[in-house]
Amino acid sequence: MRIKRNGYLTAGLILTGIIVLMIIIGMFWTPYSPLTMSAKEKLQAPSLRHLMGTDNFGRDIFSRVLKGAGTTLTIAAATILIGSVCGTIVGALTGYFGGVVDDVLMRFNDALTAFPSILLALLVISLVGPGNKYNVILALGIVFIPSYARITRTAFASLRDANYITSARLMGASNARILLVHLLPNTVRILLPALTIGFNNAVLAEASMSFLGIGVTPPDASLGYMLSEAQGMFAAAPWYSICSGLVIILLVFGVGLIGEGLQRGEREVE
Amino acid sequence: MKYAAKRILLLLITMILVSFLAFLAFEIVAGDPAQTMLGTEATPERLEAVRQELGLDRPFIVRYFSWLTGFFSGNLGVSYNYKQPVWQLIAPKVENTLWVCFISFILICIISIPLGIWSYNWTNKIWDFFRTAFNQLCMAVPPFFTGILLSWVFGIVLKFFMPGRFPDLHKDFAGALRHMFFAAVCLSIPRIAMTIRMMRSTVIGEMEKAYVRTAISRGNDRKGVLVGHVLKNSLVPVVTFLGQTMAEIIGGSIVVEQVFGIPGLGRFLVASISNRDYPVVQAIVVILAFWVVIAGTVADLVNQAIDPRLRLGGSK
Amino acid sequence: MLEIRDLHVKFHTREREAVAGISLTIRDGEILGLVGESGSGKTVTAMSIAGLLPRKQCRLSGEILLGGKDLLHADRSELRKIHGNEIGVVFQEPMSSMDPLMKVGLQVGETLRIHTDNSPEERKKLVLAALDDVELPDPEAIYNKYPHELSGGMQQRAMIAAAIASRPKLLLLDEPTTALDVTVQAQILELLKKLNRTHGISMMFISHNLNVVRKLCKRVAIMQRGELVETGDTEKIFTDPQHPYTQRLISAIPTRTRKEPV
């Protein structure tokens, strides 16, 4: 796959790279412990000592944001992994083999994708039980399967009857070989921009759920939960809300630019 | 007309299917409502009595249909948590949510449709970059974050409304409207960005079609081509998108209701999920699902009025 | 009536000129055939007459004179007055060339709406007359139909009606019959002949099909790689082609009467 480099891609990669690098560092080392409270240093404005200030317990917000962003990033990554792998398998098989199963599954799929993802995630969460990191991953993962299945199915179904596939079949290639060697690589270029959109949806959905208090709950912290915590102390420590919100925005913005760049780069190559 | 009838029939079938699935899912997960209501120390006799009282001794299908008919007669069962009829709890909240969604939808339409058409003219590379980047930025802003900022600026500082103290819709309509307006703004921003983007690419796509050349060859000016031909042709995908927007808004309202403290369906849903109050969750989920399928149907019917080619095909 | 003088068209994206200096006249009331294979520049020539080339994407030089006015260097507002009013265009694919969401009658009346101050009732009368001119059955019913409700042949008739509704001096026909069945094609050719005869509209008929051109046009111009290789009386060119390319073109026409070499 060739993609022409463009401003969107470069800007997106740089922005996302910086944020992800900081988050990964934050998974192993933070300037302060995100949980250590200090009565002396509560509600401090951002300074060199505390880059993003402190909250009403005197916890270092920069460290908390790093840790929280780490949780958000992990959940989003796990979610799109589940969604894209399961979705690709379902979409590939139904798209390639077609038939009644395909019809029924895709009708069901259409119905599911009509629903807002947050609503479906809430439904699944209410069934598996709220307040647990793994349940959030499970809920969001399931919710994102249909959209990936649909994208892959369309690609596989359109390529199924392409001449080079027919000739591969005539040469005796097995279905498994056609699916994996001939078809799968061709869907990557369609799947890649979809992954960036999916990632962003996952970040926003996780943040919303945690904000609502039915996603990740303490002792784990995610950016969404931190924002709900920060809302209560906005007047006293506005930097808490603003910093954690900005991290979400920049992460989603960066990945969004990558997605835009991928789509445009692809178009220009064509 | 035949198409419309078909589409509405399809809608009814979908509604029945959706409600059945929701009923089934909660039936499996929720366990025995009598047990949940009475706690683990209830005597078997007492349990049996409550089961009879709730009609749980009847077969599954019978209970489903009595629940479904209850949906339209306002009998949705009793909340575990509040020990009150679900319908009584939900009814006032439906209204608040509908208002938030309605205001938000209007904002999206009146802002993004003109901007989408207007942004078609921006072909300069550098402008295009900034426009696209700004668009992406708007899509990246979570509504609850804007919500926190707006409720501080307009609530605490400027005192346009009282965050967390939502006035009764029927007693102080203007106050409630002010409160909901800001919630709707937060809800709309990412969606406006998406709609503009969608609108723009649709118009650009239509502009490349052959009928545009014909229109120019007849002496239409730029405006004549756009207003006389392209806009109507761009409308079908946009209406479909707005139908989805309607569905997305109701999802998004769950979050902004929380931020602004608006007692709506979404906020009640979240509280009920935390309390495992299944009859309430079940009812709200089905109401929201109905909303989504109805929005899709309305979009289809509007499209069918716009595009005569859609009147032939039956379903899809 | 229309004179092309040394027309050059070069697209920025292409190395070669699409039209490399052609000079051509269309006389009053005649049907001129413009023949060439795809990529020979015949459509580009027609589009430059019609003023439909994207000016930002190409470089134009030469002159195209219609009644003394130079169309090639006319500004947009001048062109708009000519579009549809003095020059009508019929394109290759009737289906995609019609606005799918606009009733046929309104599309046919569009040039009248733009170029005249007729009242809607007068306009409708003229549209019905135009639909009748192109021999569409039941114009009143066709008026209220959408393009997809018509067959390909009827769509093309409607397109012709739209092009002649405000009585232009010149009709540009860009492969108008290529997308149609052979029988429909013949009917459309007959119709064009009739319109030429009764209304006296000059026409430029573009085609890659020599046979079609022979049936319709008195005079023909042959294009190859952006250049005009031969112009002249159709019958003369058919019987006595001068240029080697024309000779090859004509010998490539399959005929039933040609004797097989023994």
PDB file of N, CA, C and O in Angstrom, chain B residues 32-54 56 79-81 83:
ATOM      1  N   ASP B  32     -34.403 -13.175  39.059  1.00  0.00           N
ATOM      2  CA  ASP B  32     -35.759 -13.170  39.585  1.00  0.00           C
ATOM      3  C   ASP B  32     -36.082 -11.824  40.232  1.00  0.00           C
ATOM      4  O   ASP B  32     -35.506 -11.476  41.263  1.00  0.00           O
ATOM      5  N   PRO B  33     -36.999 -11.062  39.617  1.00  0.00           N
ATOM      6  CA  PRO B  33     -37.307  -9.746  40.175  1.00  0.00           C
ATOM      7  C   PRO B  33     -37.835  -9.826  41.611  1.00  0.00           C
ATOM      8  O   PRO B  33     -37.526  -8.961  42.422  1.00  0.00           O
ATOM      9  N   ALA B  34     -38.591 -10.867  41.917  1.00  0.00           N
ATOM     10  CA  ALA B  34     -39.155 -10.992  43.265  1.00  0.00           C
ATOM     11  C   ALA B  34     -38.030 -11.086  44.291  1.00  0.00           C
ATOM     12  O   ALA B  34     -38.040 -10.419  45.332  1.00  0.00           O
ATOM     13  N   GLN B  35     -37.022 -11.887  43.933  1.00  0.00           N
ATOM     14  CA  GLN B  35     -35.864 -12.052  44.802  1.00  0.00           C
ATOM     15  C   GLN B  35     -35.162 -10.701  45.007  1.00  0.00           C
ATOM     16  O   GLN B  35     -34.817 -10.317  46.112  1.00  0.00           O
ATOM     17  N   THR B  36     -34.989 -10.007  43.891  1.00  0.00           N
ATOM     18  CA  THR B  36     -34.287  -8.729  43.961  1.00  0.00           C
ATOM     19  C   THR B  36     -35.053  -7.741  44.831  1.00  0.00           C
ATOM     20  O   THR B  36     -34.478  -7.000  45.615  1.00  0.00           O
ATOM     21  N   MET B  37     -36.379  -7.750  44.697  1.00  0.00           N
ATOM     22  CA  MET B  37     -37.174  -6.786  45.442  1.00  0.00           C
ATOM     23  C   MET B  37     -37.158  -7.073  46.934  1.00  0.00           C
ATOM     24  O   MET B  37     -37.100  -6.155  47.748  1.00  0.00           O
ATOM     25  N   LEU B  38     -37.190  -8.363  47.265  1.00  0.00           N
ATOM     26  CA  LEU B  38     -37.369  -8.712  48.671  1.00  0.00           C
ATOM     27  C   LEU B  38     -36.045  -8.960  49.380  1.00  0.00           C
ATOM     28  O   LEU B  38     -35.995  -9.015  50.604  1.00  0.00           O
ATOM     29  N   GLY B  39     -34.961  -9.132  48.604  1.00  0.00           N
ATOM     30  CA  GLY B  39     -33.685  -9.450  49.240  1.00  0.00           C
ATOM     31  C   GLY B  39     -33.547 -10.940  49.484  1.00  0.00           C
ATOM     32  O   GLY B  39     -34.478 -11.721  49.248  1.00  0.00           O
ATOM     33  N   THR B  40     -32.379 -11.341  49.986  1.00  0.00           N
ATOM     34  CA  THR B  40     -32.072 -12.775  50.080  1.00  0.00           C
ATOM     35  C   THR B  40     -32.761 -13.458  51.247  1.00  0.00           C
ATOM     36  O   THR B  40     -32.852 -14.677  51.302  1.00  0.00           O
ATOM     37  N   GLU B  41     -33.277 -12.669  52.202  1.00  0.00           N
ATOM     38  CA  GLU B  41     -33.807 -13.315  53.409  1.00  0.00           C
ATOM     39  C   GLU B  41     -35.309 -13.555  53.347  1.00  0.00           C
ATOM     40  O   GLU B  41     -35.920 -13.908  54.350  1.00  0.00           O
ATOM     41  N   ALA B  42     -35.903 -13.352  52.192  1.00  0.00           N
ATOM     42  CA  ALA B  42     -37.345 -13.509  52.088  1.00  0.00           C
ATOM     43  C   ALA B  42     -37.742 -14.988  52.198  1.00  0.00           C
ATOM     44  O   ALA B  42     -37.014 -15.880  51.785  1.00  0.00           O
ATOM     45  N   THR B  43     -38.887 -15.201  52.766  1.00  0.00           N
ATOM     46  CA  THR B  43     -39.382 -16.578  52.878  1.00  0.00           C
ATOM     47  C   THR B  43     -39.913 -17.041  51.528  1.00  0.00           C
ATOM     48  O   THR B  43     -40.363 -16.219  50.733  1.00  0.00           O
ATOM     49  N   PRO B  44     -39.874 -18.343  51.283  1.00  0.00           N
ATOM     50  CA  PRO B  44     -40.387 -18.856  50.001  1.00  0.00           C
ATOM     51  C   PRO B  44     -41.856 -18.471  49.778  1.00  0.00           C
ATOM     52  O   PRO B  44     -42.226 -18.165  48.645  1.00  0.00           O
ATOM     53  N   GLU B  45     -42.669 -18.442  50.842  1.00  0.00           N
ATOM     54  CA  GLU B  45     -44.088 -18.102  50.666  1.00  0.00           C
ATOM     55  C   GLU B  45     -44.243 -16.662  50.186  1.00  0.00           C
ATOM     56  O   GLU B  45     -45.024 -16.352  49.286  1.00  0.00           O
ATOM     57  N   ARG B  46     -43.489 -15.798  50.817  1.00  0.00           N
ATOM     58  CA  ARG B  46     -43.539 -14.379  50.476  1.00  0.00           C
ATOM     59  C   ARG B  46     -43.100 -14.174  49.019  1.00  0.00           C
ATOM     60  O   ARG B  46     -43.723 -13.426  48.257  1.00  0.00           O
ATOM     61  N   LEU B  47     -41.998 -14.884  48.631  1.00  0.00           N
ATOM     62  CA  LEU B  47     -41.501 -14.809  47.250  1.00  0.00           C
ATOM     63  C   LEU B  47     -42.585 -15.199  46.265  1.00  0.00           C
ATOM     64  O   LEU B  47     -42.828 -14.513  45.269  1.00  0.00           O
ATOM     65  N   GLU B  48     -43.226 -16.320  46.606  1.00  0.00           N
ATOM     66  CA  GLU B  48     -44.259 -16.841  45.706  1.00  0.00           C
ATOM     67  C   GLU B  48     -45.394 -15.837  45.543  1.00  0.00           C
ATOM     68  O   GLU B  48     -45.888 -15.598  44.436  1.00  0.00           O
ATOM     69  N   ALA B  49     -45.744 -15.208  46.674  1.00  0.00           N
ATOM     70  CA  ALA B  49     -46.837 -14.235  46.657  1.00  0.00           C
ATOM     71  C   ALA B  49     -46.480 -13.056  45.747  1.00  0.00           C
ATOM     72  O   ALA B  49     -47.281 -12.619  44.914  1.00  0.00           O
ATOM     73  N   VAL B  50     -45.238 -12.556  45.896  1.00  0.00           N
ATOM     74  CA  VAL B  50     -44.823 -11.420  45.073  1.00  0.00           C
ATOM     75  C   VAL B  50     -44.787 -11.817  43.602  1.00  0.00           C
ATOM     76  O   VAL B  50     -45.187 -11.054  42.725  1.00  0.00           O
ATOM     77  N   ARG B  51     -44.309 -13.031  43.354  1.00  0.00           N
ATOM     78  CA  ARG B  51     -44.256 -13.495  41.961  1.00  0.00           C
ATOM     79  C   ARG B  51     -45.640 -13.477  41.330  1.00  0.00           C
ATOM     80  O   ARG B  51     -45.807 -13.056  40.193  1.00  0.00           O
ATOM     81  N   GLN B  52     -46.607 -13.943  42.135  1.00  0.00           N
ATOM     82  CA  GLN B  52     -47.968 -13.962  41.602  1.00  0.00           C
ATOM     83  C   GLN B  52     -48.472 -12.544  41.381  1.00  0.00           C
ATOM     84  O   GLN B  52     -49.093 -12.242  40.375  1.00  0.00           O
ATOM     85  N   GLU B  53     -48.139 -11.717  42.335  1.00  0.00           N
ATOM     86  CA  GLU B  53     -48.566 -10.328  42.258  1.00  0.00           C
ATOM     87  C   GLU B  53     -48.000  -9.659  41.000  1.00  0.00           C
ATOM     88  O   GLU B  53     -48.679  -8.906  40.317  1.00  0.00           O
ATOM     89  N   LEU B  54     -46.722  -9.949  40.671  1.00  0.00           N
ATOM     90  CA  LEU B  54     -46.081  -9.358  39.509  1.00  0.00           C
ATOM     91  C   LEU B  54     -46.411 -10.105  38.222  1.00  0.00           C
ATOM     92  O   LEU B  54     -45.996  -9.714  37.139  1.00  0.00           O
ATOM     93  N   LEU B  56     -45.318 -13.080  37.472  1.00  0.00           N
ATOM     94  CA  LEU B  56     -44.131 -13.780  36.969  1.00  0.00           C
ATOM     95  C   LEU B  56     -44.362 -15.265  36.766  1.00  0.00           C
ATOM     96  O   LEU B  56     -43.515 -15.959  36.215  1.00  0.00           O
ATOM     97  N   SER B  79     -40.483   0.037  39.553  1.00  0.00           N
ATOM     98  CA  SER B  79     -39.050   0.177  39.769  1.00  0.00           C
ATOM     99  C   SER B  79     -38.633  -0.550  41.042  1.00  0.00           C
ATOM    100  O   SER B  79     -39.313  -0.469  42.063  1.00  0.00           O
ATOM    101  N   TYR B  80     -37.533  -1.278  41.000  1.00  0.00           N
ATOM    102  CA  TYR B  80     -37.037  -1.964  42.199  1.00  0.00           C
ATOM    103  C   TYR B  80     -36.657  -0.944  43.248  1.00  0.00           C
ATOM    104  O   TYR B  80     -36.861  -1.113  44.423  1.00  0.00           O
ATOM    105  N   ASN B  81     -36.068   0.128  42.758  1.00  0.00           N
ATOM    106  CA  ASN B  81     -35.414   1.069  43.636  1.00  0.00           C
ATOM    107  C   ASN B  81     -36.402   2.025  44.288  1.00  0.00           C
ATOM    108  O   ASN B  81     -36.315   2.319  45.458  1.00  0.00           O
ATOM    109  N   LYS B  83     -39.813   1.691  44.060  1.00  0.00           N
ATOM    110  CA  LYS B  83     -41.095   1.024  44.328  1.00  0.00           C
ATOM    111  C   LYS B  83     -42.275   1.810  43.774  1.00  0.00           C
ATOM    112  O   LYS B  83     -43.324   1.900  44.381  1.00  0.00           O
TER     113      LYS B  83
END
